[in-house]
Short mmCIF file of C-alpha atoms in Angstrom, two decimals:
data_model
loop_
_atom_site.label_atom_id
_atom_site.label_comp_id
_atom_site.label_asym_id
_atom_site.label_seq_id
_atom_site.Cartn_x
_atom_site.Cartn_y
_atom_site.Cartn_z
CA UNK G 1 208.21 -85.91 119.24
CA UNK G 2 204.98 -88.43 118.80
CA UNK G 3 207.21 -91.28 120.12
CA UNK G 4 208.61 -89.80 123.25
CA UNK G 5 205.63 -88.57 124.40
CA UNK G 6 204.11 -91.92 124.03
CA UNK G 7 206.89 -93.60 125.69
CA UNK G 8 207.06 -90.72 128.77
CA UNK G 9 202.91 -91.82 128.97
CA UNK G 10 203.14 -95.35 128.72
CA UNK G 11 206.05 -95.35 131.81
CA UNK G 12 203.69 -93.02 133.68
CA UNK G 13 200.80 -95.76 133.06
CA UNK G 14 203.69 -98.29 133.85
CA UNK G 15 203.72 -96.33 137.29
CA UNK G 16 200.52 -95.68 137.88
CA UNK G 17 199.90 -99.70 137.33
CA UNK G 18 202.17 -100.30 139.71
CA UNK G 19 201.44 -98.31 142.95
CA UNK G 20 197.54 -99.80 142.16
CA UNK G 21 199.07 -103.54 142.69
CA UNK G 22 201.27 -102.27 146.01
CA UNK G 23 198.13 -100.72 147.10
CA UNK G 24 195.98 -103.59 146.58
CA UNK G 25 198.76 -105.82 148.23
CA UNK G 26 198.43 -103.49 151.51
CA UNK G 27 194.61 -103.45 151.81
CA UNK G 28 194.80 -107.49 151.42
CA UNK G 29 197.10 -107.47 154.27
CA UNK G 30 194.34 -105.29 156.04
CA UNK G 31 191.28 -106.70 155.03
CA UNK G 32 190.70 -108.57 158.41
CA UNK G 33 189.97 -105.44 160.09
CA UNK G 34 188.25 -102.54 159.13
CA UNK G 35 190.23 -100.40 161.91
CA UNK G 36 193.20 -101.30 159.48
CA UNK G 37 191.47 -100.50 156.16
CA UNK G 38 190.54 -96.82 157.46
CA UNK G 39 194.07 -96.27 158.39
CA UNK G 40 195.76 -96.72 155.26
CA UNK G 41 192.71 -95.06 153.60
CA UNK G 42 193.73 -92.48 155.44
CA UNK G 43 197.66 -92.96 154.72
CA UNK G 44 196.25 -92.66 151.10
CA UNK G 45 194.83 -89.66 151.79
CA UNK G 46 197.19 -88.11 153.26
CA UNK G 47 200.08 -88.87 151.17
CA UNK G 48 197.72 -87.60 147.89
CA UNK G 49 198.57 -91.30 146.20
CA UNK G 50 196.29 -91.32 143.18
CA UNK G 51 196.51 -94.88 142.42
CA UNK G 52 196.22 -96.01 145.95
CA UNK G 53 193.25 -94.08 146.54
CA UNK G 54 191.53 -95.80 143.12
CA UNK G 55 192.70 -98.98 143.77
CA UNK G 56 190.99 -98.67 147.40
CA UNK G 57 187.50 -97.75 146.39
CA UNK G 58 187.75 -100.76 143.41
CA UNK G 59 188.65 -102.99 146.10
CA UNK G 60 185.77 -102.39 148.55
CA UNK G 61 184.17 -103.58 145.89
CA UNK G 62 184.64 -106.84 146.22
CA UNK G 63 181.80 -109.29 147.39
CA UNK G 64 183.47 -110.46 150.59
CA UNK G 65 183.31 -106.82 151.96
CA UNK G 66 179.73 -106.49 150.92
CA UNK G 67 178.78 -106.41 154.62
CA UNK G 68 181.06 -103.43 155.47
CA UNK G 69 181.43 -101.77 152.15
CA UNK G 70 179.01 -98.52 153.32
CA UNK G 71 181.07 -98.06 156.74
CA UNK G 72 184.81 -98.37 154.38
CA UNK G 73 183.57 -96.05 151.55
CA UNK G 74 181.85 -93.65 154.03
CA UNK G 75 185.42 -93.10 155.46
CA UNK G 76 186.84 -93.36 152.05
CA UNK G 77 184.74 -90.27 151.18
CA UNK G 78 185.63 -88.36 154.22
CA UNK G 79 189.22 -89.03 154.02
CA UNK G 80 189.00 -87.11 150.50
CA UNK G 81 188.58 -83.99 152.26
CA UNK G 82 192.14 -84.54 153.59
CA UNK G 83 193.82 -84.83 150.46
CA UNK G 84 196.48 -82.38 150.46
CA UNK G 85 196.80 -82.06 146.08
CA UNK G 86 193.92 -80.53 144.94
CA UNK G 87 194.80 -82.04 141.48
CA UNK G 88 194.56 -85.31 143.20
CA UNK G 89 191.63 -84.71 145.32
CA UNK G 90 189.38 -83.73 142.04
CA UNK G 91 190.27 -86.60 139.96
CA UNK G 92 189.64 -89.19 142.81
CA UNK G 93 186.29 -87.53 143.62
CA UNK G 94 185.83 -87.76 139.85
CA UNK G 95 186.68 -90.91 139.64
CA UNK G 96 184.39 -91.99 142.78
CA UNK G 97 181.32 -90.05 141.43
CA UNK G 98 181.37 -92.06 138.30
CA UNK G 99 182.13 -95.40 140.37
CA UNK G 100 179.27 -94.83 143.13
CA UNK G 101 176.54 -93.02 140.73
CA UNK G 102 174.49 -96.03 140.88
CA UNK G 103 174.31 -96.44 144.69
CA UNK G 104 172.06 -94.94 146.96
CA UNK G 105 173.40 -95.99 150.11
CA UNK G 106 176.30 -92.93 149.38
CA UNK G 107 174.39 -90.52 147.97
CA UNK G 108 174.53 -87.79 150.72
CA UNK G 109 178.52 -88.23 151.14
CA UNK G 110 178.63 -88.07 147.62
CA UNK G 111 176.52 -84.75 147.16
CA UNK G 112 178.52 -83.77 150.68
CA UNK G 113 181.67 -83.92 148.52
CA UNK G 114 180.68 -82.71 145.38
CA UNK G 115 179.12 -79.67 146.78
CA UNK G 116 182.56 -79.16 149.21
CA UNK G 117 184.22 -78.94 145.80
CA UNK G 118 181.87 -76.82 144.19
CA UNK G 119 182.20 -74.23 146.97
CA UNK G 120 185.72 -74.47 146.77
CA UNK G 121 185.83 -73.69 142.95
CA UNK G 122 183.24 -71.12 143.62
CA UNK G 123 185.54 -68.94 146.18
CA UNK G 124 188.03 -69.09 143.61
CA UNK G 125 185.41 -67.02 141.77
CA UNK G 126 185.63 -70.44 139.31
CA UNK G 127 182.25 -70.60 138.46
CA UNK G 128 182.00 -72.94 135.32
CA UNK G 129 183.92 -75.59 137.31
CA UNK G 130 181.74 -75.05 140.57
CA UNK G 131 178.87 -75.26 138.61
CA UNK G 132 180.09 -78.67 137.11
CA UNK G 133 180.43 -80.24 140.21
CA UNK G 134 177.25 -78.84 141.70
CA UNK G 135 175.39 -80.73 138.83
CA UNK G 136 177.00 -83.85 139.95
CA UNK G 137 175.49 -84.28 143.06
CA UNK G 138 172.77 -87.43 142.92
CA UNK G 139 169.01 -85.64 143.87
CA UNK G 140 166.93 -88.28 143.27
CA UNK G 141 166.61 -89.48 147.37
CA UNK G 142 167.01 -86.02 148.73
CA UNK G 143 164.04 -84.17 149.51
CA UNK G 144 162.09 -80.89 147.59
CA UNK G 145 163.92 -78.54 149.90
CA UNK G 146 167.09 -80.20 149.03
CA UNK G 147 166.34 -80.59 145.76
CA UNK G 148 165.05 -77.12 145.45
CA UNK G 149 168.41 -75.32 147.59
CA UNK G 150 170.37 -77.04 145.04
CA UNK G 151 169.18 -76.43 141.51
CA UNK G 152 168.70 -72.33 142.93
CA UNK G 153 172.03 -72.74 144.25
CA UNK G 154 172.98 -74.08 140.68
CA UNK G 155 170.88 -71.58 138.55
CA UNK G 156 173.02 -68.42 140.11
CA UNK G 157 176.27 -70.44 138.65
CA UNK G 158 175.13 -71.04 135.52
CA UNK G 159 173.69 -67.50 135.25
CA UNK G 160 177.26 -65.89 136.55
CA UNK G 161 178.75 -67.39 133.42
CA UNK G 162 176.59 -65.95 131.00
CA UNK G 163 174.96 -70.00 130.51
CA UNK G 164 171.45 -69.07 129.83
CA UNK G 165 170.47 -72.61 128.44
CA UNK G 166 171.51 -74.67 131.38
CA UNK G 167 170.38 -71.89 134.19
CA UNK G 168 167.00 -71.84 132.65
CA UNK G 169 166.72 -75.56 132.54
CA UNK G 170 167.74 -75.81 136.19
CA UNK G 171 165.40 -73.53 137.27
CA UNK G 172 162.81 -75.58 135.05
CA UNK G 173 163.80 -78.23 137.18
CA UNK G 174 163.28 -76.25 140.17
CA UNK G 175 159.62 -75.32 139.38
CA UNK G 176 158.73 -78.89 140.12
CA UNK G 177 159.77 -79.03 143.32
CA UNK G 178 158.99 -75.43 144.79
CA UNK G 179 155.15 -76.42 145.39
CA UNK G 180 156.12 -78.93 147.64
CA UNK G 181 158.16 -76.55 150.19
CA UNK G 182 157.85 -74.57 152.98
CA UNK G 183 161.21 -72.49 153.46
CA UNK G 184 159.99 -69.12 152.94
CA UNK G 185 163.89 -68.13 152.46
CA UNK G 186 164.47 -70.62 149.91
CA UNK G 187 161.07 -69.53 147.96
CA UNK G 188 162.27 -66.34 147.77
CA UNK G 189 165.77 -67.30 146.57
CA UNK G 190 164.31 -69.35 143.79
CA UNK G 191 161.77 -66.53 142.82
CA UNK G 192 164.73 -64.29 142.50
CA UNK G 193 166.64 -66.82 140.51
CA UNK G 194 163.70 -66.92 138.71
CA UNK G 195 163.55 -63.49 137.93
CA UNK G 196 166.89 -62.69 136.71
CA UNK G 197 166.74 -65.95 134.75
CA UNK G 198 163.91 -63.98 132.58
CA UNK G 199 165.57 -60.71 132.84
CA UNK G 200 168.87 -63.01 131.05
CA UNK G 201 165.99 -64.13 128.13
CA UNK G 202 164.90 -60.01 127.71
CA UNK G 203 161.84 -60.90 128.42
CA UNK G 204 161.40 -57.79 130.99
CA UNK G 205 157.69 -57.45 131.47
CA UNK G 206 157.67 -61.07 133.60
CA UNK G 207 161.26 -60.08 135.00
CA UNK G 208 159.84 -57.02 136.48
CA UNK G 209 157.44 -58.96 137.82
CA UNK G 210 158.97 -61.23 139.65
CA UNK G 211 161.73 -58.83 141.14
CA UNK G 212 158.67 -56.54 142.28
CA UNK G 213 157.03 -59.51 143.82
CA UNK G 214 160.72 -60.00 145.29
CA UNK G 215 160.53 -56.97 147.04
CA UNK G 216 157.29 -57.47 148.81
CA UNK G 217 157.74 -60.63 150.62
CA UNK G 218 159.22 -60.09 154.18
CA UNK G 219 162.62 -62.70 154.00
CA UNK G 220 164.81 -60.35 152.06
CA UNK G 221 166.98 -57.86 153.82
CA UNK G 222 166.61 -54.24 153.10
CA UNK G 223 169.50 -53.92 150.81
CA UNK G 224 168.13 -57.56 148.81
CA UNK G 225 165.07 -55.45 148.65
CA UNK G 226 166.93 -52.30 147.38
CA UNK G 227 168.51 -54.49 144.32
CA UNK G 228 165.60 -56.03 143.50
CA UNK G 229 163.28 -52.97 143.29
CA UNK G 230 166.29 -51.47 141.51
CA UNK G 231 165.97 -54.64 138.91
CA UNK G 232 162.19 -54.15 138.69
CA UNK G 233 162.99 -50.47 137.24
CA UNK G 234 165.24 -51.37 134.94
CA UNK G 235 163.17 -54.17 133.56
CA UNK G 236 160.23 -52.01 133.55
CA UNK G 237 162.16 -49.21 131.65
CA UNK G 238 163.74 -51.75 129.13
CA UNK G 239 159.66 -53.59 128.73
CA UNK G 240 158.47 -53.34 124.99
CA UNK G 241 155.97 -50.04 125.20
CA UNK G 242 152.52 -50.75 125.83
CA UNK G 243 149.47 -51.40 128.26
CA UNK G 244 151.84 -54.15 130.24
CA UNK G 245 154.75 -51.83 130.64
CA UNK G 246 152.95 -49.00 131.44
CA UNK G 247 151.26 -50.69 134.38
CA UNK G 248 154.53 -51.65 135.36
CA UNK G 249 155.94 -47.81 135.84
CA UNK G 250 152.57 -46.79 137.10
CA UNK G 251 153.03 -49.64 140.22
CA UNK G 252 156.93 -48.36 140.66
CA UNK G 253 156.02 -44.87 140.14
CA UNK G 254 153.75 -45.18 143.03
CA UNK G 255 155.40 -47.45 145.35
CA UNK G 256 157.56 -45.04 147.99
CA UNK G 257 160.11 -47.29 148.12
CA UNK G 258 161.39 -46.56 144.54
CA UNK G 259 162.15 -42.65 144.91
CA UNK G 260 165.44 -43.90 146.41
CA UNK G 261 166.51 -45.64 143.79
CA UNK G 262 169.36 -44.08 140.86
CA UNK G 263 167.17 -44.65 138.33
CA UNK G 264 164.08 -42.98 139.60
CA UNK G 265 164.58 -40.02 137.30
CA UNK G 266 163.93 -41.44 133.87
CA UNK G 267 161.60 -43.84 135.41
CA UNK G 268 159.41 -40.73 136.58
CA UNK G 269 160.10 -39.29 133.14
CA UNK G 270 158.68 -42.72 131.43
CA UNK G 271 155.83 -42.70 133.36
CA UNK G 272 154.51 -38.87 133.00
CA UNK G 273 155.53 -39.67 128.69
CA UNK G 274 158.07 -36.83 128.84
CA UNK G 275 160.70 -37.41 126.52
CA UNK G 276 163.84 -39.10 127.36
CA UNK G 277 167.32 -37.22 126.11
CA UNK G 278 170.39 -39.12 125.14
CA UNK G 279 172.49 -37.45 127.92
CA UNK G 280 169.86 -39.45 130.43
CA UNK G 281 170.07 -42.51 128.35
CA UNK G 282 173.96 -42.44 128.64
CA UNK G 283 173.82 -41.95 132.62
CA UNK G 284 171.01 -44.87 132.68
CA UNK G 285 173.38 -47.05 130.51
CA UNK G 286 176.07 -47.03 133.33
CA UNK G 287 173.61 -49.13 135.89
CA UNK G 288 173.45 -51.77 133.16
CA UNK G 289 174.64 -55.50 132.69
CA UNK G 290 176.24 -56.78 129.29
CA UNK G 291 172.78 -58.13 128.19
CA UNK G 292 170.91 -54.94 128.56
CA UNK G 293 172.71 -53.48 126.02
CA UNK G 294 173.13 -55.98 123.60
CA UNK G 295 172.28 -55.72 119.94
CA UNK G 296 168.55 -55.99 118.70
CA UNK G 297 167.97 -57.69 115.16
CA UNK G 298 167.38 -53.99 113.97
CA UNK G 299 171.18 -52.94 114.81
CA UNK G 300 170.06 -50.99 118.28
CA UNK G 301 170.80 -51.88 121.54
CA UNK G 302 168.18 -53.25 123.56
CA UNK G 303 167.96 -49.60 125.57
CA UNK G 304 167.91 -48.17 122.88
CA UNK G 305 165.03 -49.29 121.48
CA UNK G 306 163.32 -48.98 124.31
CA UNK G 307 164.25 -45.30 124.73
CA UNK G 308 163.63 -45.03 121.15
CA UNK G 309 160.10 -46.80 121.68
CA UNK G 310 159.02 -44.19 125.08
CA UNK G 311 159.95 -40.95 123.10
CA UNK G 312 157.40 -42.45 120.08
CA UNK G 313 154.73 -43.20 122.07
CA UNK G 314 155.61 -39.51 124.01
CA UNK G 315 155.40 -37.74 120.83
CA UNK G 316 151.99 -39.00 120.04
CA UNK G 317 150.69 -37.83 123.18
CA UNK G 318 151.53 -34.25 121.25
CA UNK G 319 151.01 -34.72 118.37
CA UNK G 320 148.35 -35.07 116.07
CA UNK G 321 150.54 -35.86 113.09
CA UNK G 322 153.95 -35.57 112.12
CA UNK G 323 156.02 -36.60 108.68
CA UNK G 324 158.70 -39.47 108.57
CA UNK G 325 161.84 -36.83 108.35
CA UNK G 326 160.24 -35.25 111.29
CA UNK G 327 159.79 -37.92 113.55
CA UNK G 328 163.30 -39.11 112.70
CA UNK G 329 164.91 -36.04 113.91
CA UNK G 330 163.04 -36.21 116.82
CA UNK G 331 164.08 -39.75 117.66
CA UNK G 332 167.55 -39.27 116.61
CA UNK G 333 166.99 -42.02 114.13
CA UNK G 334 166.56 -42.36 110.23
CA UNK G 335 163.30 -41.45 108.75
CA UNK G 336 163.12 -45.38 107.44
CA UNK G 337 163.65 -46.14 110.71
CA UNK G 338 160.96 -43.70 112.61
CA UNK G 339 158.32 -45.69 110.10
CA UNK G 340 159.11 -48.87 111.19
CA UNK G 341 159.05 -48.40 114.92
CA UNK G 342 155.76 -46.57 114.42
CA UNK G 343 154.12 -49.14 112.23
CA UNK G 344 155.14 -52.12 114.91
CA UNK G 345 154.48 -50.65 117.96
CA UNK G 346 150.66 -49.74 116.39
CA UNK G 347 150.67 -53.60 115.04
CA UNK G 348 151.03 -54.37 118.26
CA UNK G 349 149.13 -52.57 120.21
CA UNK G 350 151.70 -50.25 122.09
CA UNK G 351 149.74 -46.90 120.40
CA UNK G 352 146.82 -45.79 118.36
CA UNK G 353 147.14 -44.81 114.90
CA UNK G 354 148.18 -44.72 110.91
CA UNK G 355 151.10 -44.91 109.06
CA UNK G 356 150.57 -43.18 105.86
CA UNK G 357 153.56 -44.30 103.83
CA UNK G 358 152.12 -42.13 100.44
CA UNK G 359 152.06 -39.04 102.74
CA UNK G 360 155.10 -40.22 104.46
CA UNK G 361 153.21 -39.17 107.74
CA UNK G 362 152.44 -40.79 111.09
CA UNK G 363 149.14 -39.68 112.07
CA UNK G 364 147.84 -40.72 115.75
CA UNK G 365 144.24 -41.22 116.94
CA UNK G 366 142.86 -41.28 120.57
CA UNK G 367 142.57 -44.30 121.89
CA UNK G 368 139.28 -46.33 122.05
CA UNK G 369 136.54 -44.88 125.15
CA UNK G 370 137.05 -48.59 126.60
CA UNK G 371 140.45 -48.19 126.57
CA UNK G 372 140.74 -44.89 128.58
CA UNK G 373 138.33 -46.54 131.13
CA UNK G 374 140.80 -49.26 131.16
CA UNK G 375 143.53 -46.70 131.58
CA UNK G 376 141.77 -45.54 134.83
CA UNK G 377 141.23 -48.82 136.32
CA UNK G 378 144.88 -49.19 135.72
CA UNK G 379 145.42 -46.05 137.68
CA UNK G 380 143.18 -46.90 140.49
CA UNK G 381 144.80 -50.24 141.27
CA UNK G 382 148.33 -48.83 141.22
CA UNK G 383 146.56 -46.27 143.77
CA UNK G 384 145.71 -49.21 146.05
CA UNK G 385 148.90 -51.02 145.48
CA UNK G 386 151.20 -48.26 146.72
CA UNK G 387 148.32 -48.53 150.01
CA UNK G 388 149.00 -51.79 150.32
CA UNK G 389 152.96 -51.83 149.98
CA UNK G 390 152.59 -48.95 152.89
CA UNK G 391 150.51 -51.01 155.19
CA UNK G 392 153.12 -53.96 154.32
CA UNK G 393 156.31 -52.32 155.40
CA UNK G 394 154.46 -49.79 158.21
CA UNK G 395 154.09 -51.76 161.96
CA UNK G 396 150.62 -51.80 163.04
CA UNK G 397 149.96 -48.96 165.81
CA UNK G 398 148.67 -49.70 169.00
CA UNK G 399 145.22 -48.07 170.11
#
């Protein structure tokens, strides 16, 4: 009932109340020498007392320890790590955060602790929690790298439990400080953070870019360059059709590096504007996260459509003009549905052409003489890229 559970609370508060004034009794008997303090600190610790631990930070506190407070809470932060209950051990670092916030002469054990409980939330594959203590740690006297290691560190977290909102603000945050450092590693961490941070949002043209950018630089390992070429496919393949995504398959097409990826198959077939059958959608769909396939506002999945979107554009590299019912069949979609993919991807630039809804036909034109010369300007600079991504990964030979 209502009234034993407040009377079970109130003797636990009772309790609590008094193990704080037995505490505070011990650390007055102490207070002469600091050798004293740090040993029942320590006894604290050790025996995972709650109140005493409280009542021991409060204490330091006071204005006749002013001159020793940073040594005592130093140790008082260090002697957390020996705090056998992990129950008690989070709520008195809890506890301590929100008592020390303010003060800058603790802000590296502070961030020393909170991150040593972040990391052990995060190898129990608790990721919301280690992501909630991560965000505790005080940044505002560490320095860019710091800053920078820790709000990357903190984007992956977010991002691992599907928090979109608060990984792209912490890599917003992160943007501000990146300028200012030189840890190639790091960079490249954060640019990968970066990357799958946009690739989260569906927006796939700048995701590809920044995994393929990933790949280039020289810190990641071969198999960190592996997944992110593999991520710069699949963003590439899942891009709204267009001039933007077909420069994007051209460059991956190209690059030697790619062939050995799984999904160099459709990716080939995307680029050459073959079409792309359902059986090789379904295969395609199996290297994909949860957000790849979500729904679009028109009831498809996000592959789909862009499956959908490749075999359009295909078709009107054949043909001249074809009716509604048709082109419906050919997509595997309803004729209502063949129109309105047609008439937004020419809106939009993605192909050349009419819809002629009292014909019920699509009919395609050829695309403007500037934009064929752009087409092979396109072509020449994925030409050199694929050079340059040779030279890049060849050693120079000796003459």
């Amino acid at each position: 009932s209502n009234a034993e559970y407040m009377g079970v609370s109130l003797y636990t508060s009772w309790l609590f109340c008094m193990a704080a004034t037995a505490a505070k009794a011990q650390l007055d008997a102490a207070v002469a020498s600091n050798d004293q303090l740090q040993a029942l600190v320590l006894s604290f610790a050790l025996a995972s007392d709650e109140p005493a631990l409280k009542s021991a930070l409060e204490y330091f506190d006071d204005a006749s320890l002013a001159t020793r407070k940073f040594v005592l809470v130093a140790h008082f932060l260090e002697s957390l790590s020996r705090v056998p209950s992990e129950d008690v051990k989070l709520s008195v670092a809890d506890f301590a955060v929100r008592q020390l916030k303010t003060s800058e002469a603790h802000h590296e054990a502070l961030g020393a602790l909170c991150e040593g409980l972040s990391d052990l939330f995060f190898a129990r594959e608790q990721y919301r929690e280690a992501a909630a203590w991560l965000a505790k740690i005080p940044l505002s006297k560490r320095s860019p790298t710091d800053q920078l290691r820790v709000h990357v560190k903190l984007t992956r977290l977010y991002l691992d439990t599907d928090d979109i909102v608060n990984a792209e603000a912490s890599i917003n945050r992160a943007t501000s400080e990146h300028t200012h450092v030189t840890d190639q590693r790091l960079l490249c961490e954060y640019h990968a953070s970066w990357a799958r941070v946009l690739d989260f949002k569906r927006e796939f043209e700048k995701a590809y870019n920044r995994y393929y950018q990933v790949s280039l630089r020289p810190e990641p390992s071969p198999e960190e360059i592996h997944v992110a070429l593999e991520n710069a496919c699949i963003c590439a393949i899942l891009a709204k059709a267009g001039p933007q995504r077909s420069r994007a398959l051209g460059a991956l097409y190209k690059d030697p590096r790619v062939a050995s990826v799984p999904m160099f198959s459709i990716l080939e077939k995307m680029f050459l504007r073959r079409f792309v059958s359902k059986a090789e959608e379904k295969v395609f769909a199996e290297s994909l996260l949860p957000h790849h396939l979500a729904t679009t506002s028109d009831g498809s999945t996000v592959l789909e459509r862009a499956v959908i979107e490749h075999n359009l554009f295909a078709a009107s590299q054949i043909y001249d003009n074809i009716s509604f019912a048709e082109l419906g069949a050919l997509l595997g979609v309803t004729p209502e549905k063949a129109e309105r993919t047609a008439a937004a991807m020419i809106t939009r630039g993605s192909m050349t052409g009419v819809v002629d809804q009292m014909a019920g036909f699509v009919v395609f034109t050829e695309p403007e003489v500037l934009e064929s010369w752009d087409r092979r300007i396109e072509s020449l600079c994925n030409d050199v890229n694929s050079l340059v991504v040779q030279m890049m990964r060849s050693p120079p030979q000796s003459v």
